[in-house]
XYZ file of C-alpha atoms in Angstrom:
393
model
C 0.082 0.016 -0.070
C 1.413 3.520 -0.896
C 1.667 6.500 1.771
C -1.470 8.019 -0.082
C -3.393 4.847 0.138
C -2.731 4.305 3.640
C -3.531 8.059 4.507
C -6.721 7.594 2.864
C -7.310 4.643 5.215
C -6.676 6.212 8.317
C -9.268 9.398 7.222
C -11.745 7.041 6.054
C -11.323 5.263 9.830
C -11.551 8.293 11.683
C -14.288 9.910 9.624
C -16.468 6.790 10.561
C -15.257 6.449 13.932
C -14.697 9.959 15.378
C -18.262 11.614 16.762
C -18.361 15.487 16.976
C -18.661 15.205 20.734
C -15.137 13.406 20.681
C -13.766 15.956 18.434
C -14.777 18.873 20.453
C -14.568 17.437 24.110
C -12.776 19.705 26.727
C -9.262 18.307 27.162
C -6.141 18.720 29.045
C -3.311 15.775 28.466
C -6.502 13.814 28.001
C -10.229 14.269 27.536
C -11.671 15.699 30.712
C -14.554 13.048 30.090
C -12.443 9.718 30.880
C -15.059 7.616 29.820
C -15.591 9.262 26.381
C -11.876 8.859 26.354
C -11.776 5.464 26.897
C -14.601 5.151 24.317
C -12.290 6.208 21.705
C -9.232 4.072 23.060
C -11.618 0.930 22.689
C -12.289 1.916 18.917
C -8.516 2.302 17.880
C -8.092 -1.144 19.579
C -10.634 -2.729 17.903
C -8.764 -1.614 14.329
C -5.761 -2.484 16.282
C -4.443 0.818 15.850
C -4.275 1.282 19.843
C -0.620 1.105 20.464
C 1.069 1.432 17.110
C 4.744 2.016 18.296
C 4.394 -1.246 20.649
C 6.465 -4.470 18.894
C 3.835 -6.334 16.827
C 3.981 -9.296 19.246
C 2.145 -6.815 22.015
C -0.050 -5.677 19.936
C 1.870 -2.838 17.571
C 1.227 -2.377 13.772
C 4.710 -2.803 12.436
C 4.257 0.563 10.783
C 7.018 2.526 9.166
C 8.209 5.874 10.458
C 6.328 7.308 7.594
C 3.246 5.602 8.410
C 3.443 6.443 12.083
C 4.123 9.853 11.226
C 1.176 9.909 8.799
C -1.125 8.444 11.594
C -0.407 11.104 14.022
C -0.632 13.819 11.505
C -4.205 12.539 10.649
C -5.338 12.233 14.426
C -3.812 15.673 14.892
C -5.884 17.017 11.571
C -9.218 15.321 12.804
C -8.984 16.780 16.491
C -9.103 13.179 17.891
C -8.581 12.676 21.433
C -5.123 12.226 22.724
C -4.538 8.780 24.378
C -3.499 8.839 27.877
C 0.303 9.616 27.995
C 0.780 6.780 30.730
C -0.028 4.118 27.826
C 3.250 5.230 26.240
C 5.037 5.359 29.462
C 4.302 2.213 31.772
C 3.518 0.176 28.170
C 7.073 0.217 27.190
C 8.374 -0.442 30.679
C 6.371 -3.594 30.988
C 7.753 -4.727 27.502
C 11.265 -3.995 28.366
C 11.451 -4.559 31.903
C 8.327 -6.519 33.168
C 8.430 -10.145 34.082
C 6.345 -12.402 31.698
C 3.451 -12.989 34.442
C 3.289 -8.957 34.489
C 3.096 -8.560 30.537
C 0.434 -11.310 30.557
C -1.700 -9.544 32.996
C -0.952 -5.914 32.362
C -0.353 -5.487 28.787
C -3.842 -6.602 27.214
C -6.135 -4.604 29.480
C -3.880 -1.530 28.734
C -3.689 -2.132 25.102
C -7.593 -2.478 24.993
C -8.499 0.681 26.978
C -9.985 -1.267 29.556
C -8.164 0.196 32.608
C -6.843 3.749 33.305
C -3.332 4.002 34.397
C -1.691 7.451 36.712
C 1.800 8.087 37.367
C 2.840 8.294 41.218
C 6.230 10.169 41.174
C 5.977 13.735 42.344
C 5.683 14.246 46.362
C 5.375 17.506 48.389
C 9.045 18.458 48.090
C 9.827 15.864 45.563
C 9.106 17.225 42.156
C 11.824 17.734 39.837
C 14.052 16.593 42.741
C 12.860 13.048 42.679
C 15.312 11.595 44.430
C 14.078 13.349 47.203
C 10.955 11.404 47.427
C 9.986 10.069 51.168
C 7.011 7.637 50.356
C 7.998 4.594 52.248
C 7.573 0.996 51.208
C 8.772 -1.795 53.898
C 8.897 -5.406 53.339
C 6.342 -7.743 55.271
C 6.345 -11.033 54.018
C 5.361 -11.194 50.756
C 4.118 -7.715 50.357
C 5.355 -4.205 50.768
C 3.566 -1.957 53.056
C 3.436 1.660 51.832
C 3.051 4.839 53.481
C 3.185 8.458 52.259
C 1.825 10.818 49.875
C 1.803 11.603 46.046
C 0.728 15.053 44.537
C -0.117 16.264 41.002
C -1.225 12.863 40.088
C -3.209 13.368 36.911
C -6.705 11.609 36.732
C -5.991 9.624 39.809
C -9.429 9.692 40.679
C -10.151 7.884 37.449
C -7.578 5.451 37.561
C -7.451 1.573 38.149
C -3.793 1.347 38.406
C -0.775 3.379 39.324
C 2.844 2.847 38.422
C 4.621 4.288 41.484
C 8.153 5.082 42.998
C 8.861 4.310 46.318
C 11.835 4.269 49.086
C 12.691 1.215 50.146
C 16.180 2.117 51.787
C 17.723 5.286 53.214
C 21.382 3.694 52.977
C 23.591 5.288 50.363
C 22.858 7.796 47.666
C 18.931 8.672 47.586
C 18.589 7.157 44.169
C 20.090 3.893 45.128
C 17.040 3.346 47.956
C 14.085 3.526 45.375
C 11.801 0.723 44.007
C 9.329 0.873 41.371
C 5.694 -0.868 41.968
C 2.678 -1.491 40.555
C -0.434 -0.215 42.844
C -4.074 -1.337 42.235
C -6.082 1.546 43.195
C -8.672 -0.202 44.818
C -6.323 -1.380 47.400
C -7.444 -0.353 51.081
C -5.639 2.683 52.746
C -5.362 4.800 49.251
C -7.196 8.138 49.684
C -7.633 10.445 46.668
C -8.387 14.070 47.102
C -8.739 16.488 44.234
C -6.819 19.595 43.541
C -8.572 22.207 41.549
C -5.898 23.917 39.314
C -5.570 27.492 37.894
C -7.848 26.432 34.983
C -10.826 25.915 37.855
C -11.111 22.171 36.636
C -10.193 18.469 38.515
C -7.637 16.470 36.542
C -5.199 16.644 39.409
C -4.953 14.789 42.834
C -3.190 14.119 46.061
C -2.857 10.386 46.788
C -2.248 9.118 50.195
C -1.135 5.934 51.270
C -2.137 4.530 54.637
C -0.348 0.880 55.257
C -1.167 0.094 51.578
C -0.256 -3.518 50.902
C 1.277 -4.381 47.412
C 2.532 -7.935 46.422
C 6.029 -8.381 45.726
C 5.100 -9.801 42.462
C 3.987 -6.266 41.220
C 7.355 -4.960 41.612
C 9.226 -3.991 38.276
C 13.137 -4.531 38.537
C 14.906 -5.454 41.773
C 14.303 -3.917 44.888
C 16.206 -0.233 45.205
C 16.645 -0.442 41.462
C 13.330 1.833 40.719
C 15.531 4.782 39.798
C 17.105 3.204 36.755
C 13.366 1.903 35.942
C 12.046 5.357 36.419
C 14.418 6.937 34.135
C 13.515 4.579 31.582
C 9.972 5.302 31.896
C 10.960 9.269 31.927
C 12.689 9.177 28.466
C 8.981 8.131 27.076
C 7.199 11.022 28.950
C 9.688 13.551 27.454
C 9.724 12.262 24.340
C 6.139 12.522 24.073
C 5.825 16.369 25.480
C 7.363 17.189 22.068
C 4.554 15.980 19.963
C 5.298 18.318 16.936
C 2.085 17.414 14.799
C 0.196 18.610 18.033
C 1.969 21.492 18.234
C 1.416 22.648 14.598
C -2.407 22.292 15.002
C -2.187 24.240 17.662
C -0.427 27.129 15.884
C -2.491 27.040 12.854
C -5.596 27.668 15.401
C -3.686 30.517 16.419
C -2.995 31.818 13.261
C -6.661 31.620 12.508
C -7.756 33.389 15.391
C -5.323 36.280 14.916
C -6.855 36.600 11.577
C -10.272 36.953 13.150
C -9.250 39.528 16.137
C -8.323 43.042 16.198
C -4.983 44.117 17.180
C -4.482 45.925 20.828
C -4.766 49.303 18.951
C -8.271 48.465 17.659
C -7.401 49.401 14.296
C -6.895 46.231 12.320
C -6.603 42.716 12.566
C -4.290 40.923 15.192
C -2.660 38.958 12.008
C -1.373 42.048 10.765
C 0.348 43.624 13.767
C 3.861 44.046 13.102
C 4.910 42.715 16.545
C 2.604 40.095 16.732
C 3.376 38.611 12.997
C 7.137 38.667 14.258
C 6.602 36.599 17.323
C 4.502 34.059 15.178
C 7.070 34.031 12.644
C 9.845 33.302 15.053
C 7.785 30.348 16.710
C 7.261 28.819 13.474
C 10.773 28.861 12.943
C 11.170 27.007 16.591
C 8.726 24.588 15.530
C 10.364 23.445 12.390
C 13.736 23.345 14.283
C 12.116 21.313 16.815
C 10.438 18.740 14.239
C 13.962 18.629 12.735
C 15.469 17.463 16.357
C 12.529 15.017 16.563
C 13.265 13.364 13.297
C 16.784 12.927 14.320
C 16.218 11.457 17.284
C 13.560 8.816 15.759
C 16.142 7.796 13.245
C 19.133 7.525 15.406
C 20.464 3.867 15.563
C 21.953 4.620 18.932
C 19.964 3.514 21.834
C 22.224 5.978 23.823
C 21.536 9.030 21.526
C 17.965 8.856 21.758
C 18.132 8.749 25.552
C 20.297 11.796 25.552
C 18.139 13.611 23.035
C 14.871 13.001 25.251
C 16.246 15.989 27.375
C 16.577 18.305 24.732
C 13.239 17.440 23.209
C 11.440 17.841 26.485
C 13.006 21.390 27.302
C 12.339 22.590 23.263
C 9.087 21.187 23.037
C 7.691 22.288 26.325
C 9.166 25.955 25.486
C 7.603 25.952 22.074
C 4.304 24.842 23.672
C 4.171 27.717 26.218
C 5.340 30.187 23.112
C 2.453 29.245 21.139
C 0.105 29.359 24.332
C 1.275 32.951 25.069
C 0.641 33.665 21.386
C -3.223 32.482 21.684
C -3.653 34.552 24.792
C -2.533 37.869 22.769
C -4.587 36.925 19.886
C -7.718 36.720 22.328
C -7.061 40.219 22.935
C -9.403 41.578 25.625
C -11.043 37.746 25.761
C -7.918 36.534 27.038
C -9.263 35.960 30.701
C -9.123 33.167 33.159
C -12.898 32.764 33.720
C -13.555 31.028 30.653
C -13.208 27.645 32.302
C -16.573 26.748 33.670
C -17.976 26.601 29.942
C -15.359 23.761 29.274
C -17.244 21.425 31.789
C -20.680 22.866 31.318
C -21.420 23.361 27.759
C -24.706 25.076 28.613
C -22.923 28.066 29.840
C -22.382 30.678 27.078
C -19.141 32.039 26.649
C -18.527 35.828 25.090
C -15.438 36.165 22.931
C -14.261 34.614 19.887
C -15.090 31.079 19.080
C -12.818 28.739 20.801
C -11.651 31.207 23.483
C -11.973 28.783 26.411
C -10.173 25.895 24.967
C -7.025 28.456 23.967
C -7.352 29.555 27.856
C -7.369 26.255 29.168
C -4.247 25.535 26.915
C -2.363 28.629 28.011
C -2.834 27.744 31.656
C -2.075 24.132 31.392
C 0.723 25.041 29.730
C 2.498 26.833 32.617
C 3.348 23.409 33.774
C 4.663 21.909 30.637
C 8.303 23.309 31.812
C 8.076 21.723 35.324
C 6.452 18.271 35.010
C 8.573 15.657 33.565
C 11.320 17.164 35.060
C 11.858 20.975 34.904
C 13.758 23.071 32.278
C 16.332 23.922 34.798
C 16.527 19.890 35.619
C 17.014 19.242 31.433
C 19.463 22.008 31.055
C 21.746 20.410 33.977
C 21.073 16.649 32.237
C 22.115 18.253 28.985
C 25.312 19.827 30.164
C 26.375 16.665 32.244
C 26.269 14.933 28.823
C 27.987 17.321 26.871
C 31.314 17.431 28.858
C 30.801 13.614 29.173
C 30.917 13.323 25.293
C 33.479 16.253 25.385
C 31.456 18.677 23.528
């Protein structure tokens, strides 16, 4: 099949499978309506397209890089819901580092969309400095007993499982005493409390563990080897932040909005304002450079090079995302306010101003965290500097 025929097949599938509700539903890293999110996931799974980048033996498609790029472009063009980012984090970890029993138990429902996962990394006082985490897990027979707290846990209130970093030793370097566990969110002793973020919505949470018992069989890797497992997972999270097709769609929306709104002086279109047009062009150039960096990372045969480039992709991807969000806020003019989010959860609430304003403001406010989650920009710059010194650059 030619690339053109494959693109036509993808478009036909999206045209038949995507509902208007799925295309217009409010979203952060995924749809706020998790049931609708998973309904879309199941449609992809029925087609066999839910996890195209996974190995074929675990449900992947075996597509070429070109077909994977076409698929992503068409998903973005159709405004299809993004799948949960946790799918492309815990999935590769299970495939590469999980036991056969763990793969058999967790990969099928993860692939089918039957279950939702969340990430238990950040804690109060241990965000970008993840080695400072204090949530403790103590061996008791065939179980670990967990006590502590996680924070900023996206969609924990709707998740079935959590992949979690816990402290199992205080000896030696902080990184040496961390273990990676899979936690059933229905386990007694787990309490989830909502956090309403700056966008006014509930997609973040605090998670508390009070004598939560987790079987030893739910550990990935060896005890106290969780830092290595966690770093492997973060490579996939950081690469995912830099989704170029999504950013290009966002930039196109901003350009279209600027063609419909007036400039700050009220004398013409925002798109014709010289200052705005210059900044728009600069972001376009930055996005082109990011796309080239992504292509280099994707085609690199050296796995170590891919690992090193994940920090570059995360850093630049998050900064370009914020720049696009800032342009969107400017294009809204006087409507660039922070009181439009109620209409995202309740569509019966009328919103003044240009069409798409609430979505743009949600992206703007959510985008403030892009340079923090997955390792802050300061952390990424430090990692890049260490890598440059290591390789004599």
